[in-house]
GROMACS .gro file of C-alpha atoms in nm:
model
  370
    1MET     CA    1   9.972   6.700  11.499
    2SER     CA    2  10.209   6.465  11.283
    3GLY     CA    3   9.945   6.281  11.135
    4ASN     CA    4   9.854   6.591  10.905
    5LYS     CA    5   9.905   6.583  10.545
    6GLU     CA    6  10.100   6.900  10.456
    7VAL     CA    7   9.938   7.124  10.196
    8SER     CA    8  10.119   7.247   9.911
    9PHE     CA    9  10.046   7.615   9.903
   10ASP     CA   10   9.866   7.736   9.526
   11PRO     CA   11   9.779   8.093   9.505
   12LYS     CA   12   9.445   8.017   9.330
   13GLU     CA   13   9.315   7.882   9.644
   14HIS     CA   14   9.576   8.006   9.958
   15GLN     CA   15   9.527   8.383  10.103
   16HIS     CA   16   9.859   8.562  10.081
   17LEU     CA   17  10.061   8.862  10.084
   18ARG     CA   18  10.209   9.064   9.732
   19TYR     CA   19  10.424   9.372   9.806
   20ASN     CA   20  10.390   9.652   9.598
   21PRO     CA   21  10.771   9.771   9.573
   22LEU     CA   22  10.615  10.142   9.422
   23ARG     CA   23  10.423  10.229   9.735
   24ASP     CA   24  10.602  10.046   9.964
   25THR     CA   25  10.281   9.857  10.041
   26TRP     CA   26  10.112   9.486  10.134
   27VAL     CA   27   9.814   9.368   9.909
   28LEU     CA   28   9.614   9.056  10.053
   29VAL     CA   29   9.512   8.821   9.797
   30SER     CA   30   9.215   8.566   9.885
   31ALA     CA   31   9.149   8.399   9.581
   32HIS     CA   32   8.906   8.145   9.719
   33ARG     CA   33   8.662   8.464   9.781
   34MET     CA   34   8.578   8.411   9.433
   35LYS     CA   35   8.367   8.098   9.526
   36ARG     CA   36   8.148   8.266   9.762
   37PRO     CA   37   7.753   8.368   9.604
   38TRP     CA   38   7.695   8.748   9.527
   39ALA     CA   39   7.436   8.909   9.713
   40GLY     CA   40   7.539   9.272   9.746
   41GLN     CA   41   7.515   9.558   9.522
   42VAL     CA   42   7.439   9.554   9.169
   43GLU     CA   43   7.513   9.865   8.941
   44LYS     CA   44   7.315  10.008   8.706
   45PRO     CA   45   7.418   9.956   8.366
   46PRO     CA   46   7.595  10.180   8.162
   47GLU     CA   47   7.391  10.381   7.909
   48GLU     CA   48   7.301  10.186   7.561
   49HIS     CA   49   7.304  10.460   7.354
   50VAL     CA   50   7.506  10.743   7.350
   51PRO     CA   51   7.398  11.006   7.066
   52ARG     CA   52   7.734  11.120   6.822
   53HIS     CA   53   7.603  11.494   6.853
   54ASP     CA   54   7.437  11.614   7.185
   55PRO     CA   55   7.342  12.005   7.167
   56SER     CA   56   7.320  11.987   7.506
   57ASN     CA   57   7.650  11.859   7.591
   58PRO     CA   58   7.892  12.125   7.677
   59LEU     CA   59   8.191  11.909   7.561
   60CYS     CA   60   8.059  11.866   7.179
   61PRO     CA   61   8.204  12.103   6.907
   62GLY     CA   62   8.037  12.408   6.865
   63ASN     CA   63   7.824  12.410   7.158
   64THR     CA   64   7.824  12.635   7.450
   65ARG     CA   65   7.989  12.557   7.824
   66ALA     CA   66   7.925  12.623   8.178
   67ASN     CA   67   8.109  12.984   8.161
   68GLY     CA   68   7.940  13.087   7.829
   69GLU     CA   69   8.246  13.002   7.616
   70VAL     CA   70   8.166  12.811   7.219
   71ASN     CA   71   8.339  12.509   7.112
   72PRO     CA   72   8.529  12.591   6.828
   73ASP     CA   73   8.388  12.303   6.546
   74TYR     CA   74   8.722  12.085   6.613
   75ASP     CA   75   8.767  11.790   6.409
   76SER     CA   76   9.070  11.654   6.654
   77THR     CA   77   9.185  11.715   7.020
   78PHE     CA   78   9.045  12.018   7.159
   79LEU     CA   79   9.203  12.162   7.488
   80PHE     CA   80   9.035  12.454   7.750
   81GLU     CA   81   9.101  12.541   8.054
   82ASN     CA   82   8.822  12.360   8.301
   83ASP     CA   83   8.560  12.592   8.394
   84PHE     CA   84   8.541  12.447   8.748
   85PRO     CA   85   8.930  12.437   8.850
   86ALA     CA   86   9.054  12.247   9.136
   87LEU     CA   87   9.420  12.442   9.131
   88GLN     CA   88   9.446  12.791   9.004
   89PRO     CA   89   9.753  12.994   8.975
   90ASP     CA   90   9.725  13.290   9.200
   91ALA     CA   91   9.558  13.130   9.519
   92PRO     CA   92   9.731  13.347   9.855
   93ASP     CA   93   9.944  13.140  10.046
   94PRO     CA   94   9.808  13.066  10.388
   95GLY     CA   95  10.117  13.181  10.582
   96SER     CA   96  10.386  12.994  10.773
   97ASP     CA   97  10.318  13.048  11.141
   98GLN     CA   98  10.112  12.712  11.211
   99HIS     CA   99  10.117  12.515  11.454
  100PRO     CA  100  10.281  12.130  11.362
  101LEU     CA  101   9.900  11.968  11.415
  102PHE     CA  102   9.742  12.215  11.209
  103GLN     CA  103   9.983  12.283  10.836
  104SER     CA  104   9.890  12.424  10.532
  105LYS     CA  105  10.060  12.498  10.236
  106ALA     CA  106  10.023  12.662   9.902
  107ALA     CA  107   9.880  12.514   9.639
  108ARG     CA  108   9.843  12.669   9.262
  109GLY     CA  109   9.818  12.540   8.958
  110VAL     CA  110   9.629  12.486   8.634
  111CYS     CA  111   9.334  12.221   8.554
  112LYS     CA  112   9.268  12.164   8.153
  113VAL     CA  113   9.016  11.931   7.990
  114MET     CA  114   9.115  11.762   7.659
  115CYS     CA  115   8.851  11.620   7.409
  116PHE     CA  116   9.002  11.297   7.238
  117HIS     CA  117   8.746  11.337   6.960
  118PRO     CA  118   8.455  11.579   6.833
  119TRP     CA  119   8.195  11.253   6.834
  120SER     CA  120   8.039  11.154   7.158
  121ASP     CA  121   7.976  10.810   7.084
  122VAL     CA  122   8.360  10.698   6.987
  123THR     CA  123   8.598  10.568   7.293
  124LEU     CA  124   9.013  10.516   7.234
  125PRO     CA  125   8.967  10.188   7.168
  126LEU     CA  126   8.690  10.265   6.878
  127MET     CA  127   8.920  10.540   6.726
  128LYS     CA  128   9.128  10.514   6.438
  129LYS     CA  129   9.512  10.472   6.550
  130GLN     CA  130   9.617  10.796   6.387
  131GLU     CA  131   9.358  11.002   6.566
  132VAL     CA  132   9.472  10.822   6.925
  133VAL     CA  133   9.816  10.901   6.839
  134LYS     CA  134   9.754  11.312   6.815
  135VAL     CA  135   9.578  11.279   7.175
  136ILE     CA  136   9.927  11.082   7.284
  137ASP     CA  137  10.102  11.387   7.075
  138LYS     CA  138   9.854  11.629   7.260
  139TRP     CA  139   9.950  11.492   7.557
  140ALA     CA  140  10.311  11.498   7.512
  141GLU     CA  141  10.321  11.875   7.421
  142LEU     CA  142  10.121  11.955   7.763
  143VAL     CA  143  10.352  11.834   7.986
  144GLU     CA  144  10.650  11.968   7.785
  145GLU     CA  145  10.496  12.292   7.828
  146LEU     CA  146  10.313  12.256   8.160
  147GLY     CA  147  10.654  12.099   8.314
  148THR     CA  148  10.870  12.354   8.246
  149THR     CA  149  10.744  12.598   8.542
  150TYR     CA  150  10.529  12.306   8.754
  151PRO     CA  151  10.688  12.009   8.888
  152TRP     CA  152  10.396  11.788   8.854
  153VAL     CA  153  10.142  11.743   8.546
  154GLN     CA  154   9.906  11.466   8.592
  155ILE     CA  155   9.755  11.309   8.276
  156PHE     CA  156   9.412  11.165   8.360
  157GLU     CA  157   9.111  10.978   8.223
  158ASN     CA  158   8.808  10.911   8.445
  159LYS     CA  159   8.578  10.704   8.225
  160GLY     CA  160   8.216  10.571   8.293
  161ALA     CA  161   8.006  10.681   8.542
  162MET     CA  162   8.088  10.435   8.790
  163MET     CA  163   8.370  10.647   8.800
  164GLY     CA  164   8.238  10.940   8.883
  165CYS     CA  165   8.249  11.081   8.515
  166SER     CA  166   7.928  11.296   8.451
  167ASN     CA  167   8.039  11.344   8.106
  168PRO     CA  168   8.013  11.048   7.821
  169HIS     CA  169   8.224  11.262   7.572
  170PRO     CA  170   8.540  11.086   7.518
  171HIS     CA  171   8.816  11.333   7.704
  172CYS     CA  172   9.070  11.323   7.995
  173GLN     CA  173   9.157  11.602   8.257
  174VAL     CA  174   9.552  11.774   8.290
  175TRP     CA  175   9.619  11.869   8.640
  176ALA     CA  176   9.972  12.095   8.668
  177SER     CA  177  10.059  12.176   9.043
  178ASN     CA  178  10.319  12.370   9.218
  179PHE     CA  179  10.398  12.066   9.442
  180LEU     CA  180  10.408  11.678   9.406
  181PRO     CA  181  10.107  11.481   9.529
  182ASN     CA  182  10.131  11.211   9.783
  183GLU     CA  183  10.113  10.905   9.486
  184PRO     CA  184  10.427  11.033   9.284
  185SER     CA  185  10.588  11.178   9.565
  186LEU     CA  186  10.561  10.811   9.710
  187SER     CA  187  10.673  10.595   9.407
  188ASP     CA  188  10.953  10.870   9.348
  189ARG     CA  189  11.074  10.736   9.683
  190CYS     CA  190  11.046  10.398   9.616
  191GLN     CA  191  11.225  10.385   9.303
  192ARG     CA  192  11.482  10.619   9.382
  193ALA     CA  193  11.534  10.386   9.672
  194TYR     CA  194  11.549  10.063   9.438
  195TYR     CA  195  11.774  10.220   9.191
  196GLN     CA  196  12.034  10.299   9.455
  197LYS     CA  197  12.053   9.945   9.616
  198HIS     CA  198  12.024   9.791   9.261
  199GLY     CA  199  12.190   9.997   9.015
  200GLU     CA  200  11.865   9.951   8.737
  201PRO     CA  201  11.555  10.177   8.725
  202LEU     CA  202  11.239   9.929   8.903
  203LEU     CA  203  11.016   9.925   8.631
  204LEU     CA  204  11.283   9.895   8.351
  205GLN     CA  205  11.414   9.564   8.553
  206TYR     CA  206  10.998   9.454   8.651
  207ALA     CA  207  10.914   9.460   8.258
  208ARG     CA  208  11.174   9.258   8.144
  209GLN     CA  209  11.130   8.981   8.410
  210GLU     CA  210  10.710   9.032   8.340
  211ALA     CA  211  10.830   8.993   7.950
  212GLU     CA  212  11.020   8.625   8.050
  213LYS     CA  213  10.725   8.506   8.269
  214LYS     CA  214  10.462   8.597   8.091
  215GLU     CA  215  10.161   8.470   8.279
  216ARG     CA  216  10.084   8.823   8.358
  217VAL     CA  217  10.133   8.955   8.016
  218VAL     CA  218   9.780   9.134   7.828
  219VAL     CA  219   9.943   9.247   7.534
  220GLU     CA  220  10.247   9.328   7.410
  221SER     CA  221  10.472   9.456   7.154
  222SER     CA  222  10.869   9.540   7.028
  223ASP     CA  223  10.791   9.859   7.206
  224TRP     CA  224  10.519   9.848   7.545
  225LEU     CA  225  10.405   9.607   7.762
  226ALA     CA  226  10.104   9.563   7.938
  227VAL     CA  227  10.041   9.347   8.257
  228VAL     CA  228   9.814   9.301   8.519
  229PRO     CA  229  10.081   9.391   8.862
  230TYR     CA  230  10.198   9.114   9.057
  231TRP     CA  231  10.083   9.326   9.322
  232ALA     CA  232   9.780   9.460   9.178
  233THR     CA  233   9.495   9.593   9.379
  234TRP     CA  234   9.181   9.645   9.141
  235PRO     CA  235   9.003   9.306   9.003
  236TYR     CA  236   9.163   9.374   8.568
  237GLN     CA  237   9.435   9.655   8.672
  238THR     CA  238   9.708   9.651   8.410
  239LEU     CA  239  10.047   9.852   8.394
  240LEU     CA  240  10.156   9.990   8.054
  241LEU     CA  241  10.524  10.005   8.050
  242PRO     CA  242  10.804  10.127   7.760
  243ARG     CA  243  11.079   9.829   7.719
  244ARG     CA  244  11.323  10.102   7.711
  245HIS     CA  245  11.417  10.346   7.991
  246VAL     CA  246  11.169  10.653   7.954
  247LEU     CA  247  11.167  10.938   8.205
  248ARG     CA  248  10.858  11.151   8.033
  249ILE     CA  249  10.563  11.085   7.777
  250ASN     CA  250  10.709  11.400   7.586
  251ASP     CA  251  11.105  11.173   7.517
  252LEU     CA  252  10.877  10.905   7.361
  253THR     CA  253  10.984  10.885   6.968
  254THR     CA  254  10.791  10.899   6.725
  255GLU     CA  255  10.776  10.523   6.661
  256GLU     CA  256  10.681  10.455   7.004
  257ARG     CA  257  10.376  10.716   6.988
  258GLY     CA  258  10.275  10.509   6.717
  259GLY     CA  259  10.346  10.188   6.946
  260LEU     CA  260  10.166  10.336   7.246
  261ALA     CA  261   9.852  10.419   7.029
  262ASP     CA  262   9.829  10.016   6.877
  263ILE     CA  263   9.847   9.913   7.240
  264MET     CA  264   9.610  10.103   7.386
  265LYS     CA  265   9.389  10.018   7.132
  266ARG     CA  266   9.499   9.637   7.158
  267LEU     CA  267   9.422   9.679   7.522
  268LEU     CA  268   9.126   9.887   7.573
  269THR     CA  269   9.002   9.662   7.309
  270LYS     CA  270   9.012   9.365   7.566
  271TYR     CA  271   8.848   9.565   7.865
  272ASP     CA  272   8.534   9.640   7.655
  273ASN     CA  273   8.508   9.280   7.536
  274LEU     CA  274   8.545   9.104   7.881
  275PHE     CA  275   8.162   9.228   7.954
  276GLU     CA  276   8.081   9.379   7.607
  277ILE     CA  277   8.063   9.735   7.760
  278SER     CA  278   8.223  10.060   7.781
  279PHE     CA  279   8.442   9.931   8.037
  280PRO     CA  280   8.495  10.229   8.327
  281TYR     CA  281   8.825  10.265   8.456
  282SER     CA  282   9.002  10.575   8.608
  283MET     CA  283   9.368  10.590   8.438
  284GLY     CA  284   9.710  10.778   8.442
  285TRP     CA  285  10.042  10.855   8.351
  286HIS     CA  286  10.304  10.846   8.590
  287GLY     CA  287  10.658  11.006   8.439
  288ALA     CA  288  10.955  11.152   8.644
  289PRO     CA  289  10.863  11.495   8.833
  290THR     CA  290  10.945  11.822   8.624
  291GLY     CA  291  10.983  12.148   8.689
  292PRO     CA  292  11.311  12.228   8.920
  293SER     CA  293  11.372  11.845   8.883
  294LEU     CA  294  11.382  11.883   8.504
  295LYS     CA  295  11.773  11.988   8.620
  296GLU     CA  296  11.827  11.672   8.829
  297ASP     CA  297  11.919  11.317   8.817
  298ASN     CA  298  11.600  11.144   8.758
  299SER     CA  299  11.727  10.802   8.635
  300HIS     CA  300  11.551  10.555   8.889
  301TRP     CA  301  11.209  10.672   8.728
  302GLN     CA  302  11.033  10.512   8.419
  303LEU     CA  303  10.746  10.641   8.252
  304HIS     CA  304  10.427  10.390   8.315
  305ALA     CA  305  10.047  10.395   8.296
  306HIS     CA  306   9.823  10.299   8.568
  307TYR     CA  307   9.478  10.165   8.465
  308TYR     CA  308   9.226  10.060   8.731
  309PRO     CA  309   8.887   9.939   8.650
  310PRO     CA  310   8.605   9.867   8.916
  311LEU     CA  311   8.474   9.624   8.771
  312LEU     CA  312   8.471   9.224   8.941
  313ARG     CA  313   8.212   8.960   8.870
  314SER     CA  314   8.024   9.134   8.559
  315ALA     CA  315   7.931   9.474   8.383
  316THR     CA  316   7.742   9.544   8.721
  317VAL     CA  317   7.923   9.393   9.008
  318LYS     CA  318   8.218   9.599   9.072
  319LYS     CA  319   8.490   9.573   9.360
  320PHE     CA  320   8.439   9.798   9.701
  321MET     CA  321   8.759   9.954   9.872
  322VAL     CA  322   8.561   9.944  10.230
  323GLY     CA  323   8.624   9.835  10.538
  324TYR     CA  324   8.969   9.659  10.513
  325GLU     CA  325   9.077   9.777  10.252
  326MET     CA  326   9.016  10.139  10.432
  327LEU     CA  327   9.103  10.016  10.778
  328ALA     CA  328   9.422   9.776  10.726
  329GLN     CA  329   9.543   9.713  10.352
  330ASP     CA  330   9.387   9.625   9.992
  331GLN     CA  331   9.266   9.317   9.932
  332ARG     CA  332   9.167   9.109   9.611
  333ASP     CA  333   8.990   8.821   9.555
  334LEU     CA  334   9.077   8.680   9.187
  335THR     CA  335   9.468   8.667   9.087
  336PRO     CA  336   9.663   8.901   8.909
  337GLU     CA  337   9.730   8.566   8.652
  338GLN     CA  338   9.380   8.441   8.676
  339ALA     CA  339   9.260   8.849   8.540
  340ALA     CA  340   9.539   8.814   8.339
  341GLU     CA  341   9.465   8.525   8.173
  342LYS     CA  342   9.129   8.602   8.103
  343LEU     CA  343   9.187   8.959   7.946
  344ARG     CA  344   9.487   8.770   7.719
  345ASN     CA  345   9.272   8.538   7.588
  346LEU     CA  346   8.989   8.787   7.481
  347PRO     CA  347   8.929   8.854   7.106
  348GLU     CA  348   9.148   9.197   6.984
  349GLU     CA  349   8.880   9.310   6.772
  350HIS     CA  350   8.616   9.499   6.934
  351PHE     CA  351   8.273   9.383   6.989
  352LYS     CA  352   8.093   9.666   6.806
  353THR     CA  353   8.285   9.581   6.547
  354ARG     CA  354   8.295   9.196   6.522
  355GLY     CA  355   8.124   9.113   6.208
  356HIS     CA  356   8.072   9.445   6.081
  357LEU     CA  357   8.358   9.444   5.895
  358GLU     CA  358   8.151   9.417   5.585
  359LYS     CA  359   7.992   9.739   5.619
  360GLY     CA  360   8.335   9.928   5.561
  361GLY     CA  361   8.461  10.268   5.683
  362VAL     CA  362   8.554  10.366   6.035
  363GLU     CA  363   8.224  10.566   6.060
  364ASP     CA  364   8.038  10.220   6.037
  365LYS     CA  365   8.196  10.059   6.271
  366GLU     CA  366   8.189  10.366   6.549
  367ASP     CA  367   7.801  10.349   6.542
  368SER     CA  368   7.674  10.449   6.866
  369GLY     CA  369   7.458  10.137   6.916
  370LYS     CA  370   7.593   9.904   7.164
   0.00000   0.00000   0.00000
């Protein structure tokens, strides 16, 4: 054994574990697996043509939804109650006489759908900055309004059929609940523990460290930072963070909202440019709990957005969370540093508009052909 040469650790070559302080869990990084040939499932390529207005699409202006209601002829954002809500405000209480192995609790809330834009053939990176600001303003308004009653307001967007989104029209959902869901509850506990031990919000310190290291930064500005987190599970997962201490999205200043619109467009343009498709993902905002928590000290919290895209090798090969991931722990192949470098080096002009600037006008640049 003494004759064996000691091998130096290389994160791009040698498997290792990384700690996720937001979830108190570990992820297995196995970068060497990217060398293996792929003979698994290949997804259907994304829809190549989406009409600007589809008379049969229930999210388009002027169209009739499943419940018979007719959408207004909206020209900006449009908010309505989900026609098939997972949460309703008046569900009965299951009662307290329960066996410890068969517990249930009351679940009440509201579910809303919010369209970003009247056109079906645009997405956030192709919208004008001021149009994205209007989306952010509406998000903030909803957190302010629903947060007076509900402990948690979850804003999330599922983009693309690969993420289970059945409608290509640009939209998100907002669910407000009378309980703190599992993921924010775990994040609350982890951020609180870190704050009590170190005297500074976990994600505020993390953003500062990542801004200094640079190796996982994708895009940044004076107010915002987007990184592939050190503990990322999904191949091109990103974490979007404000640079100053902010508890909730409705606490952002007018200037920070403008900066957020800009950095979202930059990040999502890079996503689309990676495989030159409308990049699928699930994303959502996490901020300090609301409702009764508005009266409590939530200094340990820091506003942030998670982006979870499934694609791994190409527009048609995605990462599967199965087997080991379901039964043991999260695992990834590509290192976060490799993923960040790929995204960082991509152009910030969208592939759909590249070379067509001379045609002028955002309407021309946003035409739906890929």
